[in-house]
Amino acid sequence: MKELLLIAVGSALVNNVVLSQFLGLCPFLGVSKNVKTAAGMGAAVTFVLTISSLVTGLIYQFMLVPLELTYLQTIVFILVIAALVQLVEMFLKKTSPGLYASLGVYLPLITTNCAVLGVALTNVQKSYGLLEGVVNGFATAIGFLLAIVIMAGLREKMEYNDIPPSFQGMPIVLITAGLMAIAFFGFSGLI
């Protein structure tokens, strides 16, 4: 249990996928304009990351390794992630058309979100078992959710600030992301 807790805290805070590893920046910067949309994207990424960690772990452990096809892991992982994103997309389109429309092009981009593929490959590289891999995937997704919601909240507040013209738009967003990364660096002493 202690090892699972260390994996969870390490994945969510210490090695935050966005702010420490710099993976998944496209949806992080593109969808973090308001908190509601950011939370929706974070929830979708949480679902995809958790389920893909489970499915890719099963496929790797019970198909690719026994058949000595581990060299196909990246292709197989991408196919699994793409299928899961399609399920999420169909579900959101049916149940929450507003959120589906607000996520726009960024929802299908979860398929190519390097954070999702990065977690599947990290699970293999660190030789995580099935439970450890799922905990790593879920905690990484919670870290992504935390980072994108914080960024969205900060961006909503920045709309009312007097920002010099040369820093308006993406420059101030990148500066804010850099400051958030520095703040998250403070968690490095936890583990």
Short mmCIF file of C-alpha atoms in Angstrom, two decimals:
data_model
loop_
_atom_site.label_atom_id
_atom_site.label_comp_id
_atom_site.label_asym_id
_atom_site.label_seq_id
_atom_site.Cartn_x
_atom_site.Cartn_y
_atom_site.Cartn_z
CA MET A 1 0.00 0.00 0.00
CA LYS A 2 2.88 2.35 0.82
CA GLU A 3 4.39 1.76 -2.63
CA LEU A 4 1.07 2.59 -4.33
CA LEU A 5 0.79 5.80 -2.32
CA LEU A 6 4.34 6.78 -3.32
CA ILE A 7 3.53 6.10 -6.98
CA ALA A 8 0.34 8.18 -6.71
CA VAL A 9 1.96 11.19 -5.01
CA GLY A 10 4.97 10.97 -7.29
CA SER A 11 2.86 10.86 -10.45
CA ALA A 12 0.39 13.56 -9.46
CA LEU A 13 2.64 16.13 -7.79
CA VAL A 14 6.37 15.42 -7.91
CA ASN A 15 6.56 14.27 -11.54
CA ASN A 16 3.52 16.14 -12.79
CA VAL A 17 3.08 15.17 -16.42
CA VAL A 18 2.55 18.76 -17.59
CA LEU A 19 4.67 20.83 -15.24
CA SER A 20 7.65 18.51 -14.72
CA GLN A 21 7.75 16.26 -17.77
CA PHE A 22 6.23 18.81 -20.20
CA LEU A 23 3.95 16.24 -21.82
CA GLY A 24 0.41 17.08 -22.84
CA LEU A 25 1.06 20.79 -23.36
CA CYS A 26 -1.26 21.14 -26.37
CA PRO A 27 -4.52 20.56 -24.45
CA PHE A 28 -3.02 22.21 -21.35
CA LEU A 29 -2.47 25.49 -23.18
CA GLY A 30 -5.40 25.23 -25.58
CA VAL A 31 -8.26 24.21 -23.29
CA SER A 32 -7.30 26.11 -20.14
CA LYS A 33 -9.24 29.27 -20.96
CA ASN A 34 -12.06 28.60 -18.50
CA VAL A 35 -12.41 26.28 -15.54
CA LYS A 36 -15.48 24.40 -16.75
CA THR A 37 -13.92 23.39 -20.05
CA ALA A 38 -10.60 22.59 -18.35
CA ALA A 39 -12.35 20.35 -15.82
CA GLY A 40 -14.18 18.56 -18.66
CA MET A 41 -10.92 17.97 -20.51
CA GLY A 42 -9.27 16.83 -17.29
CA ALA A 43 -12.10 14.38 -16.63
CA ALA A 44 -11.88 13.01 -20.19
CA VAL A 45 -8.10 12.61 -19.87
CA THR A 46 -8.57 10.95 -16.46
CA PHE A 47 -10.93 8.39 -17.93
CA VAL A 48 -8.75 7.69 -20.96
CA LEU A 49 -5.50 7.54 -18.97
CA THR A 50 -6.87 5.24 -16.30
CA ILE A 51 -8.59 2.82 -18.66
CA SER A 52 -5.71 2.88 -21.15
CA SER A 53 -3.26 2.06 -18.35
CA LEU A 54 -5.36 -0.97 -17.49
CA VAL A 55 -5.92 -2.15 -21.07
CA THR A 56 -2.36 -1.54 -22.28
CA GLY A 57 -1.03 -3.27 -19.17
CA LEU A 58 -3.19 -6.31 -19.86
CA ILE A 59 -2.24 -6.42 -23.52
CA TYR A 60 1.45 -5.97 -22.78
CA GLN A 61 1.57 -8.52 -19.98
CA PHE A 62 -0.65 -11.21 -21.47
CA MET A 63 -0.16 -10.81 -25.23
CA LEU A 64 2.94 -8.93 -26.26
CA VAL A 65 5.38 -10.44 -23.75
CA PRO A 66 4.31 -14.11 -24.13
CA LEU A 67 4.29 -13.82 -27.93
CA GLU A 68 7.60 -11.88 -27.90
CA LEU A 69 6.01 -8.96 -29.76
CA THR A 70 7.11 -6.22 -27.38
CA TYR A 71 8.55 -4.24 -30.29
CA LEU A 72 4.93 -3.53 -31.31
CA GLN A 73 4.06 -1.89 -27.98
CA THR A 74 3.95 1.70 -29.26
CA ILE A 75 1.64 0.86 -32.17
CA VAL A 76 -0.64 -1.27 -30.00
CA PHE A 77 -0.77 1.39 -27.27
CA ILE A 78 -1.70 4.10 -29.79
CA LEU A 79 -4.52 1.93 -31.19
CA VAL A 80 -5.90 1.26 -27.70
CA ILE A 81 -5.76 4.97 -26.82
CA ALA A 82 -7.45 5.95 -30.09
CA ALA A 83 -10.28 3.49 -29.47
CA LEU A 84 -10.82 4.80 -25.93
CA VAL A 85 -10.85 8.41 -27.10
CA GLN A 86 -13.48 7.52 -29.69
CA LEU A 87 -15.63 6.06 -26.90
CA VAL A 88 -15.22 9.21 -24.81
CA GLU A 89 -16.01 11.40 -27.81
CA MET A 90 -19.21 9.48 -28.61
CA PHE A 91 -20.24 9.53 -24.94
CA LEU A 92 -19.72 13.30 -24.58
CA LYS A 93 -21.42 14.05 -27.88
CA LYS A 94 -24.50 12.15 -26.71
CA THR A 95 -24.63 13.19 -23.04
CA SER A 96 -23.06 16.67 -22.96
CA PRO A 97 -23.19 18.44 -26.32
CA GLY A 98 -22.14 21.76 -24.76
CA LEU A 99 -18.94 20.32 -23.29
CA TYR A 100 -18.34 18.38 -26.51
CA ALA A 101 -18.57 21.60 -28.53
CA SER A 102 -16.41 23.60 -26.11
CA LEU A 103 -13.63 20.99 -26.19
CA GLY A 104 -13.71 21.12 -29.96
CA VAL A 105 -10.62 19.83 -31.70
CA TYR A 106 -8.84 19.17 -28.41
CA LEU A 107 -10.98 16.14 -27.58
CA PRO A 108 -9.75 14.03 -30.52
CA LEU A 109 -6.25 15.31 -29.75
CA ILE A 110 -6.28 13.18 -26.59
CA THR A 111 -5.44 10.36 -29.00
CA THR A 112 -2.15 12.03 -29.84
CA ASN A 113 -1.67 13.49 -26.36
CA CYS A 114 1.85 12.44 -25.58
CA ALA A 115 0.98 12.30 -21.87
CA VAL A 116 -1.37 9.36 -22.43
CA LEU A 117 1.14 7.43 -24.51
CA GLY A 118 3.92 8.50 -22.14
CA VAL A 119 2.16 6.91 -19.17
CA ALA A 120 1.63 3.62 -21.02
CA LEU A 121 5.30 3.52 -21.97
CA THR A 122 6.41 4.57 -18.47
CA ASN A 123 4.41 1.72 -16.98
CA VAL A 124 6.34 -0.70 -19.20
CA GLN A 125 9.73 0.94 -18.63
CA LYS A 126 9.35 0.96 -14.84
CA SER A 127 8.07 -2.66 -14.90
CA TYR A 128 4.88 -1.74 -13.07
CA GLY A 129 2.40 -4.50 -12.47
CA LEU A 130 -1.23 -4.09 -13.43
CA LEU A 131 -2.36 -2.39 -10.20
CA GLU A 132 0.73 -0.17 -10.05
CA GLY A 133 0.23 0.85 -13.68
CA VAL A 134 -3.42 1.78 -13.13
CA VAL A 135 -2.52 3.78 -10.01
CA ASN A 136 0.22 5.54 -11.99
CA GLY A 137 -2.20 6.31 -14.83
CA PHE A 138 -4.94 7.57 -12.53
CA ALA A 139 -2.55 9.69 -10.43
CA THR A 140 -0.94 11.15 -13.54
CA ALA A 141 -4.39 12.08 -14.83
CA ILE A 142 -5.26 13.70 -11.49
CA GLY A 143 -2.02 15.68 -11.76
CA PHE A 144 -3.02 16.76 -15.28
CA LEU A 145 -6.49 17.71 -14.05
CA LEU A 146 -5.02 19.70 -11.18
CA ALA A 147 -2.59 21.56 -13.43
CA ILE A 148 -5.14 22.40 -16.14
CA VAL A 149 -7.79 23.57 -13.66
CA ILE A 150 -5.29 25.76 -11.80
CA MET A 151 -4.12 27.23 -15.10
CA ALA A 152 -7.72 27.86 -16.18
CA GLY A 153 -8.48 29.61 -12.90
CA LEU A 154 -5.41 31.79 -13.27
CA ARG A 155 -6.26 32.61 -16.89
CA GLU A 156 -9.78 33.62 -15.90
CA LYS A 157 -8.33 35.98 -13.29
CA MET A 158 -5.77 37.37 -15.75
CA GLU A 159 -8.55 38.66 -17.99
CA TYR A 160 -9.23 41.39 -15.45
CA ASN A 161 -5.59 42.41 -14.97
CA ASP A 162 -3.71 45.17 -16.71
CA ILE A 163 -1.10 43.24 -18.69
CA PRO A 164 1.40 45.06 -20.95
CA PRO A 165 0.53 44.58 -24.63
CA SER A 166 3.72 42.64 -25.38
CA PHE A 167 2.78 40.03 -22.75
CA GLN A 168 -0.91 39.66 -23.62
CA GLY A 169 -2.12 36.33 -24.93
CA MET A 170 0.18 33.34 -25.05
CA PRO A 171 3.31 35.03 -23.60
CA ILE A 172 1.67 35.60 -20.20
CA VAL A 173 0.21 32.09 -20.32
CA LEU A 174 3.68 30.60 -20.87
CA ILE A 175 5.13 32.73 -18.09
CA THR A 176 2.34 31.56 -15.79
CA ALA A 177 2.96 27.93 -16.76
CA GLY A 178 6.65 28.41 -16.00
CA LEU A 179 5.84 29.85 -12.57
CA MET A 180 3.49 26.94 -11.91
CA ALA A 181 6.27 24.51 -12.87
CA ILE A 182 8.60 26.23 -10.41
CA ALA A 183 5.92 25.96 -7.72
CA PHE A 184 5.41 22.26 -8.41
CA PHE A 185 9.17 21.81 -8.23
CA GLY A 186 8.72 22.42 -4.51
CA PHE A 187 7.06 19.01 -4.24
CA SER A 188 10.28 17.28 -5.31
CA GLY A 189 11.35 16.81 -1.69
CA LEU A 190 8.26 14.73 -0.85
CA ILE A 191 9.63 11.51 -2.29
#
